Structures are given as C-alpha cells and as structure tokens.
Amino acid sequence: MDARRQGIVEVAARLLRERGAAAVTIRAVAQEAGMQAPTIYRFFEDKDALLDAVAEHVFATYVAGKAQSAGDLDPVADLRAGWHTHVGFGLANGALFALLSDPARTRPSPAAEAGAAVLRARVHRVAAAGRLRVPEALAVELIRAAGTGVVLTLLDTPPEDRDPALAEEMLEAVLRTILHDAAPVPRDDATALAVAFRAVVPTLPTLTPGERSLLTEWLSR
C-alpha cells in the first residue's frame, strides 16, 4: 500500500475510534494528516470509499485470525470460537461495528463480506460433520442476525449495565435451533441427512457437473 494512502487510512481509523463515524470527513482527515483535501481524493473517490478502507484496515487482522483458526478445532467448537471473537471485536470497536452494520450503507463493506465468507465456511464444516439440522444458508443468516443484534444491543447499553451472559445465552439459543445434540446425524431426521449430504456433494468425484447440480437442487428442496 502507498505510504500516503496508508497514513490517510490510519488517521481516519483513529478519528473513527476516538470521535465516531460523524467525525470522519474528508476535510477532518486531511487536516489531521497534514495535507489538502484534494490529496485525499487522489486515493479515495468519496467518504464511503475511505470508510471502506478503514474498515478493511481495522478488520484485516480480525478476519485473518478467524480464517487461520478454521479447521484447527471441532467444527462446533470452531463455530463457538468465531462467535466469541466476533462479539469481542464488536465491543472493542463499537463505532466501526455500527458503521459496518448500518442498513443505510449503499454498498457492502469488503471487510464484512470477507468475515461472512469465513462464517459460511465454518457452517459448512458443521454441516459436513452431520451436526446441522437446518439448511446452511439459514444457519448462516441466523448466526449473523443474532451476532449483529447482540453486539448492537450491548453497545447501546452503558458498560456498567451490560449483562455479560447475554451473548452466551444468545449463542446457545441459536445453536439449539441449528444443531443436533450429538453427531452423527440421527437416521430418522430426513432434513438433517439432506443437509449433511448436500454439504459433501461438491466433493463427489464420480458425478458430472449436471448431475452434481441436479442432486444439490433435490437435496436443497
């Protein structure tokens, strides 16, 4: 990354952390970085592009850490670890988390999309292990909605009044909805069997692409 661009991003990240999203304007960043506003526009087309870069900068280590841990643990334990890291990051970076979660954003953040991709991979491992009782896509959306909701709720509560058990209770509620109590998947649960089988269809070497697509469609239905 260009040193000047990196410096702009770091200044914007500091302003976001210390003063909130409203303080991150092109003029304020330029002033803090010791340059003219037109210089900022040489690297970022608008404020949203700058904020996306800040999100990627702050989020990069977090996403990398999530990706590195995948595969090292039992799939369900790995899913739990990802939840705890997600909640911890959100509480430690409240302004950035609120920015990434803002429904008024006109475009998704690449950093948030990268985190979602890691979550999908974690859920897929759970499905392939025969532990998932709902379709993968539904499990991902339930976890994302619960994770975002619990962090925003805690951020909206004064630190001294936050219930430390809230995030854990929410996680347990979601897991009770999406998981079987034990592996392997029960033989009498047709939905869970279909979810587990669908997770491994892409790895079956004897199927043609058309057969694989048709089988995936059947199992999804």
PDB file of C-alpha atoms in Angstrom:
ATOM      1  CA  MET A   1       0.000   0.000   0.000  1.00  0.00           C
ATOM      2  CA  ASP A   2       1.193   3.510  -0.846  1.00  0.00           C
ATOM      3  CA  ALA A   3       2.624   5.120   2.303  1.00  0.00           C
ATOM      4  CA  ARG A   4       0.449   8.230   1.929  1.00  0.00           C
ATOM      5  CA  ARG A   5      -2.689   6.141   1.450  1.00  0.00           C
ATOM      6  CA  GLN A   6      -1.773   4.044   4.480  1.00  0.00           C
ATOM      7  CA  GLY A   7      -1.274   7.207   6.523  1.00  0.00           C
ATOM      8  CA  ILE A   8      -4.680   8.555   5.489  1.00  0.00           C
ATOM      9  CA  VAL A   9      -6.372   5.297   6.456  1.00  0.00           C
ATOM     10  CA  GLU A  10      -4.638   5.223   9.844  1.00  0.00           C
ATOM     11  CA  VAL A  11      -5.644   8.811  10.581  1.00  0.00           C
ATOM     12  CA  ALA A  12      -9.246   8.075   9.604  1.00  0.00           C
ATOM     13  CA  ALA A  13      -9.219   4.938  11.758  1.00  0.00           C
ATOM     14  CA  ARG A  14      -8.021   6.956  14.744  1.00  0.00           C
ATOM     15  CA  LEU A  15     -10.715   9.602  14.223  1.00  0.00           C
ATOM     16  CA  LEU A  16     -13.354   6.883  13.952  1.00  0.00           C
ATOM     17  CA  ARG A  17     -12.155   5.209  17.128  1.00  0.00           C
ATOM     18  CA  GLU A  18     -11.862   8.413  19.149  1.00  0.00           C
ATOM     19  CA  ARG A  19     -14.737  10.537  17.824  1.00  0.00           C
ATOM     20  CA  GLY A  20     -17.121   8.273  15.887  1.00  0.00           C
ATOM     21  CA  ALA A  21     -18.154   7.985  12.251  1.00  0.00           C
ATOM     22  CA  ALA A  22     -19.510  11.550  12.016  1.00  0.00           C
ATOM     23  CA  ALA A  23     -16.009  12.933  12.665  1.00  0.00           C
ATOM     24  CA  VAL A  24     -14.517  11.116   9.692  1.00  0.00           C
ATOM     25  CA  THR A  25     -14.911  13.737   6.990  1.00  0.00           C
ATOM     26  CA  ILE A  26     -12.551  14.342   4.099  1.00  0.00           C
ATOM     27  CA  ARG A  27     -11.685  17.777   5.495  1.00  0.00           C
ATOM     28  CA  ALA A  28     -11.042  16.487   9.028  1.00  0.00           C
ATOM     29  CA  VAL A  29      -8.886  13.610   7.818  1.00  0.00           C
ATOM     30  CA  ALA A  30      -6.898  15.911   5.544  1.00  0.00           C
ATOM     31  CA  GLN A  31      -6.296  18.358   8.376  1.00  0.00           C
ATOM     32  CA  GLU A  32      -5.190  15.603  10.783  1.00  0.00           C
ATOM     33  CA  ALA A  33      -2.966  14.060   8.119  1.00  0.00           C
ATOM     34  CA  GLY A  34      -1.335  17.415   7.307  1.00  0.00           C
ATOM     35  CA  MET A  35      -2.451  17.576   3.685  1.00  0.00           C
ATOM     36  CA  GLN A  36      -5.019  19.238   1.449  1.00  0.00           C
ATOM     37  CA  ALA A  37      -8.428  17.661   0.828  1.00  0.00           C
ATOM     38  CA  PRO A  38      -7.750  17.166  -2.930  1.00  0.00           C
ATOM     39  CA  THR A  39      -4.921  14.837  -1.956  1.00  0.00           C
ATOM     40  CA  ILE A  40      -7.424  12.546  -0.206  1.00  0.00           C
ATOM     41  CA  TYR A  41      -9.478  12.371  -3.397  1.00  0.00           C
ATOM     42  CA  ARG A  42      -6.445  11.112  -5.278  1.00  0.00           C
ATOM     43  CA  PHE A  43      -6.763   7.894  -3.271  1.00  0.00           C
ATOM     44  CA  PHE A  44     -10.479   7.719  -2.418  1.00  0.00           C
ATOM     45  CA  GLU A  45     -13.390   8.774  -4.576  1.00  0.00           C
ATOM     46  CA  ASP A  46     -15.588   9.756  -1.611  1.00  0.00           C
ATOM     47  CA  LYS A  47     -16.068   9.393   2.127  1.00  0.00           C
ATOM     48  CA  ASP A  48     -17.698   5.982   1.789  1.00  0.00           C
ATOM     49  CA  ALA A  49     -14.661   4.660  -0.067  1.00  0.00           C
ATOM     50  CA  LEU A  50     -12.413   5.995   2.691  1.00  0.00           C
ATOM     51  CA  LEU A  51     -14.564   4.400   5.380  1.00  0.00           C
ATOM     52  CA  ASP A  52     -14.486   1.093   3.493  1.00  0.00           C
ATOM     53  CA  ALA A  53     -10.695   1.266   3.512  1.00  0.00           C
ATOM     54  CA  VAL A  54     -10.722   1.993   7.242  1.00  0.00           C
ATOM     55  CA  ALA A  55     -12.998  -0.985   7.827  1.00  0.00           C
ATOM     56  CA  GLU A  56     -10.688  -3.247   5.840  1.00  0.00           C
ATOM     57  CA  HIS A  57      -7.654  -1.895   7.692  1.00  0.00           C
ATOM     58  CA  VAL A  58      -9.105  -2.443  11.179  1.00  0.00           C
ATOM     59  CA  PHE A  59     -10.886  -5.655  10.254  1.00  0.00           C
ATOM     60  CA  ALA A  60      -7.961  -7.306   8.439  1.00  0.00           C
ATOM     61  CA  THR A  61      -6.248  -8.820  11.467  1.00  0.00           C
ATOM     62  CA  TYR A  62      -9.574  -9.983  12.864  1.00  0.00           C
ATOM     63  CA  VAL A  63     -10.627 -11.754   9.670  1.00  0.00           C
ATOM     64  CA  ALA A  64      -7.179 -13.273   9.227  1.00  0.00           C
ATOM     65  CA  GLY A  65      -7.311 -14.648  12.746  1.00  0.00           C
ATOM     66  CA  LYS A  66     -10.715 -16.164  12.125  1.00  0.00           C
ATOM     67  CA  ALA A  67      -9.568 -17.801   8.909  1.00  0.00           C
ATOM     68  CA  GLN A  68      -6.419 -19.247  10.452  1.00  0.00           C
ATOM     69  CA  SER A  69      -8.292 -20.949  13.263  1.00  0.00           C
ATOM     70  CA  ALA A  70     -10.779 -22.671  10.949  1.00  0.00           C
ATOM     71  CA  GLY A  71     -10.022 -26.367  10.740  1.00  0.00           C
ATOM     72  CA  ASP A  72      -7.966 -26.475  13.932  1.00  0.00           C
ATOM     73  CA  LEU A  73     -10.941 -27.292  16.179  1.00  0.00           C
ATOM     74  CA  ASP A  74     -14.010 -29.490  16.212  1.00  0.00           C
ATOM     75  CA  PRO A  75     -16.437 -27.740  13.791  1.00  0.00           C
ATOM     76  CA  VAL A  76     -18.888 -26.768  16.531  1.00  0.00           C
ATOM     77  CA  ALA A  77     -16.112 -25.587  18.848  1.00  0.00           C
ATOM     78  CA  ASP A  78     -14.709 -23.584  15.934  1.00  0.00           C
ATOM     79  CA  LEU A  79     -18.133 -22.007  15.382  1.00  0.00           C
ATOM     80  CA  ARG A  80     -18.300 -21.045  19.055  1.00  0.00           C
ATOM     81  CA  ALA A  81     -14.803 -19.554  18.927  1.00  0.00           C
ATOM     82  CA  GLY A  82     -15.774 -17.461  15.913  1.00  0.00           C
ATOM     83  CA  TRP A  83     -18.836 -16.126  17.749  1.00  0.00           C
ATOM     84  CA  HIS A  84     -16.790 -15.101  20.788  1.00  0.00           C
ATOM     85  CA  THR A  85     -14.205 -13.359  18.611  1.00  0.00           C
ATOM     86  CA  HIS A  86     -16.951 -11.579  16.678  1.00  0.00           C
ATOM     87  CA  VAL A  87     -18.632 -10.275  19.835  1.00  0.00           C
ATOM     88  CA  GLY A  88     -15.322  -9.258  21.374  1.00  0.00           C
ATOM     89  CA  PHE A  89     -14.309  -7.354  18.265  1.00  0.00           C
ATOM     90  CA  GLY A  90     -17.663  -5.574  18.057  1.00  0.00           C
ATOM     91  CA  LEU A  91     -17.495  -4.392  21.658  1.00  0.00           C
ATOM     92  CA  ALA A  92     -13.875  -3.258  21.275  1.00  0.00           C
ATOM     93  CA  ASN A  93     -14.597  -1.379  18.028  1.00  0.00           C
ATOM     94  CA  GLY A  94     -18.095  -0.052  18.533  1.00  0.00           C
ATOM     95  CA  ALA A  95     -18.002   2.796  16.019  1.00  0.00           C
ATOM     96  CA  LEU A  96     -16.617   0.581  13.270  1.00  0.00           C
ATOM     97  CA  PHE A  97     -19.077  -2.222  14.025  1.00  0.00           C
ATOM     98  CA  ALA A  98     -22.001   0.189  13.883  1.00  0.00           C
ATOM     99  CA  LEU A  99     -20.674   1.519  10.585  1.00  0.00           C
ATOM    100  CA  LEU A 100     -20.436  -1.953   9.049  1.00  0.00           C
ATOM    101  CA  SER A 101     -23.920  -2.833  10.344  1.00  0.00           C
ATOM    102  CA  ASP A 102     -25.626   0.357   9.141  1.00  0.00           C
ATOM    103  CA  PRO A 103     -28.512  -0.655   6.802  1.00  0.00           C
ATOM    104  CA  ALA A 104     -28.318   2.774   5.143  1.00  0.00           C
ATOM    105  CA  ARG A 105     -24.969   1.931   3.548  1.00  0.00           C
ATOM    106  CA  THR A 106     -25.320   1.862  -0.219  1.00  0.00           C
ATOM    107  CA  ARG A 107     -22.698  -0.842  -0.714  1.00  0.00           C
ATOM    108  CA  PRO A 108     -21.466  -3.745   1.397  1.00  0.00           C
ATOM    109  CA  SER A 109     -18.057  -3.498   3.007  1.00  0.00           C
ATOM    110  CA  PRO A 110     -15.433  -5.849   1.531  1.00  0.00           C
ATOM    111  CA  ALA A 111     -14.217  -6.486   5.070  1.00  0.00           C
ATOM    112  CA  ALA A 112     -17.674  -7.514   6.248  1.00  0.00           C
ATOM    113  CA  GLU A 113     -18.083  -9.731   3.192  1.00  0.00           C
ATOM    114  CA  ALA A 114     -14.775 -11.430   3.980  1.00  0.00           C
ATOM    115  CA  GLY A 115     -15.952 -12.111   7.522  1.00  0.00           C
ATOM    116  CA  ALA A 116     -19.222 -13.527   6.173  1.00  0.00           C
ATOM    117  CA  ALA A 117     -17.271 -15.847   3.884  1.00  0.00           C
ATOM    118  CA  VAL A 118     -15.359 -17.220   6.884  1.00  0.00           C
ATOM    119  CA  LEU A 119     -18.645 -17.784   8.722  1.00  0.00           C
ATOM    120  CA  ARG A 120     -20.081 -19.655   5.735  1.00  0.00           C
ATOM    121  CA  ALA A 121     -17.003 -21.894   5.681  1.00  0.00           C
ATOM    122  CA  ARG A 122     -17.381 -22.628   9.389  1.00  0.00           C
ATOM    123  CA  VAL A 123     -21.058 -23.505   8.998  1.00  0.00           C
ATOM    124  CA  HIS A 124     -20.230 -25.720   6.021  1.00  0.00           C
ATOM    125  CA  ARG A 125     -17.813 -27.723   8.179  1.00  0.00           C
ATOM    126  CA  VAL A 126     -20.563 -28.211  10.754  1.00  0.00           C
ATOM    127  CA  ALA A 127     -22.940 -29.389   8.027  1.00  0.00           C
ATOM    128  CA  ALA A 128     -20.369 -31.797   6.570  1.00  0.00           C
ATOM    129  CA  ALA A 129     -19.867 -33.263  10.052  1.00  0.00           C
ATOM    130  CA  GLY A 130     -23.571 -34.116  10.217  1.00  0.00           C
ATOM    131  CA  ARG A 131     -24.387 -31.699  13.036  1.00  0.00           C
ATOM    132  CA  LEU A 132     -26.594 -29.197  11.199  1.00  0.00           C
ATOM    133  CA  ARG A 133     -30.366 -29.620  11.330  1.00  0.00           C
ATOM    134  CA  VAL A 134     -31.298 -26.664   9.075  1.00  0.00           C
ATOM    135  CA  PRO A 135     -30.017 -25.609   5.629  1.00  0.00           C
ATOM    136  CA  GLU A 136     -26.585 -23.974   5.650  1.00  0.00           C
ATOM    137  CA  ALA A 137     -27.845 -20.644   4.301  1.00  0.00           C
ATOM    138  CA  LEU A 138     -30.467 -20.391   7.061  1.00  0.00           C
ATOM    139  CA  ALA A 139     -27.900 -21.266   9.735  1.00  0.00           C
ATOM    140  CA  VAL A 140     -25.556 -18.548   8.448  1.00  0.00           C
ATOM    141  CA  GLU A 141     -28.278 -15.904   8.457  1.00  0.00           C
ATOM    142  CA  LEU A 142     -29.467 -16.874  11.948  1.00  0.00           C
ATOM    143  CA  ILE A 143     -25.931 -16.581  13.312  1.00  0.00           C
ATOM    144  CA  ARG A 144     -25.296 -13.272  11.543  1.00  0.00           C
ATOM    145  CA  ALA A 145     -28.588 -11.759  12.709  1.00  0.00           C
ATOM    146  CA  ALA A 146     -28.068 -12.913  16.289  1.00  0.00           C
ATOM    147  CA  GLY A 147     -24.442 -11.793  16.371  1.00  0.00           C
ATOM    148  CA  THR A 148     -25.193  -8.352  14.990  1.00  0.00           C
ATOM    149  CA  GLY A 149     -28.191  -7.914  17.249  1.00  0.00           C
ATOM    150  CA  VAL A 150     -26.446  -8.884  20.452  1.00  0.00           C
ATOM    151  CA  VAL A 151     -23.425  -6.640  19.786  1.00  0.00           C
ATOM    152  CA  LEU A 152     -25.581  -3.628  18.899  1.00  0.00           C
ATOM    153  CA  THR A 153     -27.711  -4.234  21.992  1.00  0.00           C
ATOM    154  CA  LEU A 154     -24.649  -4.377  24.233  1.00  0.00           C
ATOM    155  CA  LEU A 155     -23.151  -1.277  22.589  1.00  0.00           C
ATOM    156  CA  ASP A 156     -26.403   0.554  23.248  1.00  0.00           C
ATOM    157  CA  THR A 157     -26.164  -0.332  26.948  1.00  0.00           C
ATOM    158  CA  PRO A 158     -23.841   1.537  29.347  1.00  0.00           C
ATOM    159  CA  PRO A 159     -20.800  -0.683  30.031  1.00  0.00           C
ATOM    160  CA  GLU A 160     -21.606  -0.901  33.735  1.00  0.00           C
ATOM    161  CA  ASP A 161     -25.126  -2.173  32.963  1.00  0.00           C
ATOM    162  CA  ARG A 162     -24.229  -4.799  30.344  1.00  0.00           C
ATOM    163  CA  ASP A 163     -25.165  -8.387  31.112  1.00  0.00           C
ATOM    164  CA  PRO A 164     -22.066 -10.492  30.399  1.00  0.00           C
ATOM    165  CA  ALA A 165     -24.273 -13.565  29.937  1.00  0.00           C
ATOM    166  CA  LEU A 166     -26.359 -12.064  27.118  1.00  0.00           C
ATOM    167  CA  ALA A 167     -24.024 -13.016  24.261  1.00  0.00           C
ATOM    168  CA  GLU A 168     -23.564 -16.552  25.597  1.00  0.00           C
ATOM    169  CA  GLU A 169     -27.291 -17.087  26.066  1.00  0.00           C
ATOM    170  CA  MET A 170     -27.963 -15.839  22.539  1.00  0.00           C
ATOM    171  CA  LEU A 171     -25.358 -18.213  21.141  1.00  0.00           C
ATOM    172  CA  GLU A 172     -26.887 -21.168  22.987  1.00  0.00           C
ATOM    173  CA  ALA A 173     -30.347 -20.257  21.690  1.00  0.00           C
ATOM    174  CA  VAL A 174     -29.093 -20.197  18.103  1.00  0.00           C
ATOM    175  CA  LEU A 175     -27.160 -23.439  18.490  1.00  0.00           C
ATOM    176  CA  ARG A 176     -30.222 -25.188  19.899  1.00  0.00           C
ATOM    177  CA  THR A 177     -32.073 -24.146  16.760  1.00  0.00           C
ATOM    178  CA  ILE A 178     -29.488 -25.158  14.166  1.00  0.00           C
ATOM    179  CA  LEU A 179     -27.630 -28.127  15.700  1.00  0.00           C
ATOM    180  CA  HIS A 180     -28.272 -31.696  16.699  1.00  0.00           C
ATOM    181  CA  ASP A 181     -27.243 -32.577  20.210  1.00  0.00           C
ATOM    182  CA  ALA A 182     -24.664 -35.086  19.032  1.00  0.00           C
ATOM    183  CA  ALA A 183     -23.001 -36.477  15.924  1.00  0.00           C
ATOM    184  CA  PRO A 184     -23.578 -38.398  13.757  1.00  0.00           C
ATOM    185  CA  VAL A 185     -26.870 -37.093  12.450  1.00  0.00           C
ATOM    186  CA  PRO A 186     -29.907 -39.196  13.521  1.00  0.00           C
ATOM    187  CA  ARG A 187     -31.080 -41.575  10.771  1.00  0.00           C
ATOM    188  CA  ASP A 188     -34.713 -40.602  11.245  1.00  0.00           C
ATOM    189  CA  ASP A 189     -34.120 -36.900  10.572  1.00  0.00           C
ATOM    190  CA  ALA A 190     -34.556 -36.555   6.813  1.00  0.00           C
ATOM    191  CA  THR A 191     -33.823 -32.819   6.756  1.00  0.00           C
ATOM    192  CA  ALA A 192     -30.568 -33.163   8.665  1.00  0.00           C
ATOM    193  CA  LEU A 193     -29.493 -36.071   6.470  1.00  0.00           C
ATOM    194  CA  ALA A 194     -30.181 -34.000   3.363  1.00  0.00           C
ATOM    195  CA  VAL A 195     -28.218 -31.033   4.781  1.00  0.00           C
ATOM    196  CA  ALA A 196     -25.235 -33.242   5.612  1.00  0.00           C
ATOM    197  CA  PHE A 197     -25.306 -34.977   2.222  1.00  0.00           C
ATOM    198  CA  ARG A 198     -25.649 -31.677   0.359  1.00  0.00           C
ATOM    199  CA  ALA A 199     -22.531 -30.380   2.122  1.00  0.00           C
ATOM    200  CA  VAL A 200     -20.379 -33.145   0.595  1.00  0.00           C
ATOM    201  CA  VAL A 201     -21.926 -33.237  -2.899  1.00  0.00           C
ATOM    202  CA  PRO A 202     -19.260 -30.860  -4.344  1.00  0.00           C
ATOM    203  CA  THR A 203     -16.554 -33.352  -3.308  1.00  0.00           C
ATOM    204  CA  LEU A 204     -18.093 -36.412  -5.009  1.00  0.00           C
ATOM    205  CA  PRO A 205     -15.715 -37.253  -7.880  1.00  0.00           C
ATOM    206  CA  THR A 206     -17.961 -39.575  -9.946  1.00  0.00           C
ATOM    207  CA  LEU A 207     -20.703 -37.036 -10.726  1.00  0.00           C
ATOM    208  CA  THR A 208     -20.823 -34.846 -13.812  1.00  0.00           C
ATOM    209  CA  PRO A 209     -21.398 -31.113 -13.244  1.00  0.00           C
ATOM    210  CA  GLY A 210     -25.014 -31.530 -14.364  1.00  0.00           C
ATOM    211  CA  GLU A 211     -25.596 -34.457 -12.018  1.00  0.00           C
ATOM    212  CA  ARG A 212     -23.993 -32.585  -9.149  1.00  0.00           C
ATOM    213  CA  SER A 213     -26.192 -29.550  -9.807  1.00  0.00           C
ATOM    214  CA  LEU A 214     -29.356 -31.665 -10.005  1.00  0.00           C
ATOM    215  CA  LEU A 215     -28.544 -33.595  -6.842  1.00  0.00           C
ATOM    216  CA  THR A 216     -27.829 -30.343  -4.994  1.00  0.00           C
ATOM    217  CA  GLU A 217     -31.195 -28.963  -6.152  1.00  0.00           C
ATOM    218  CA  TRP A 218     -33.024 -32.086  -4.946  1.00  0.00           C
ATOM    219  CA  LEU A 219     -31.334 -32.059  -1.567  1.00  0.00           C
ATOM    220  CA  SER A 220     -31.955 -28.354  -1.096  1.00  0.00           C
ATOM    221  CA  ARG A 221     -35.642 -28.875  -1.834  1.00  0.00           C
TER     222      ARG A 221
END
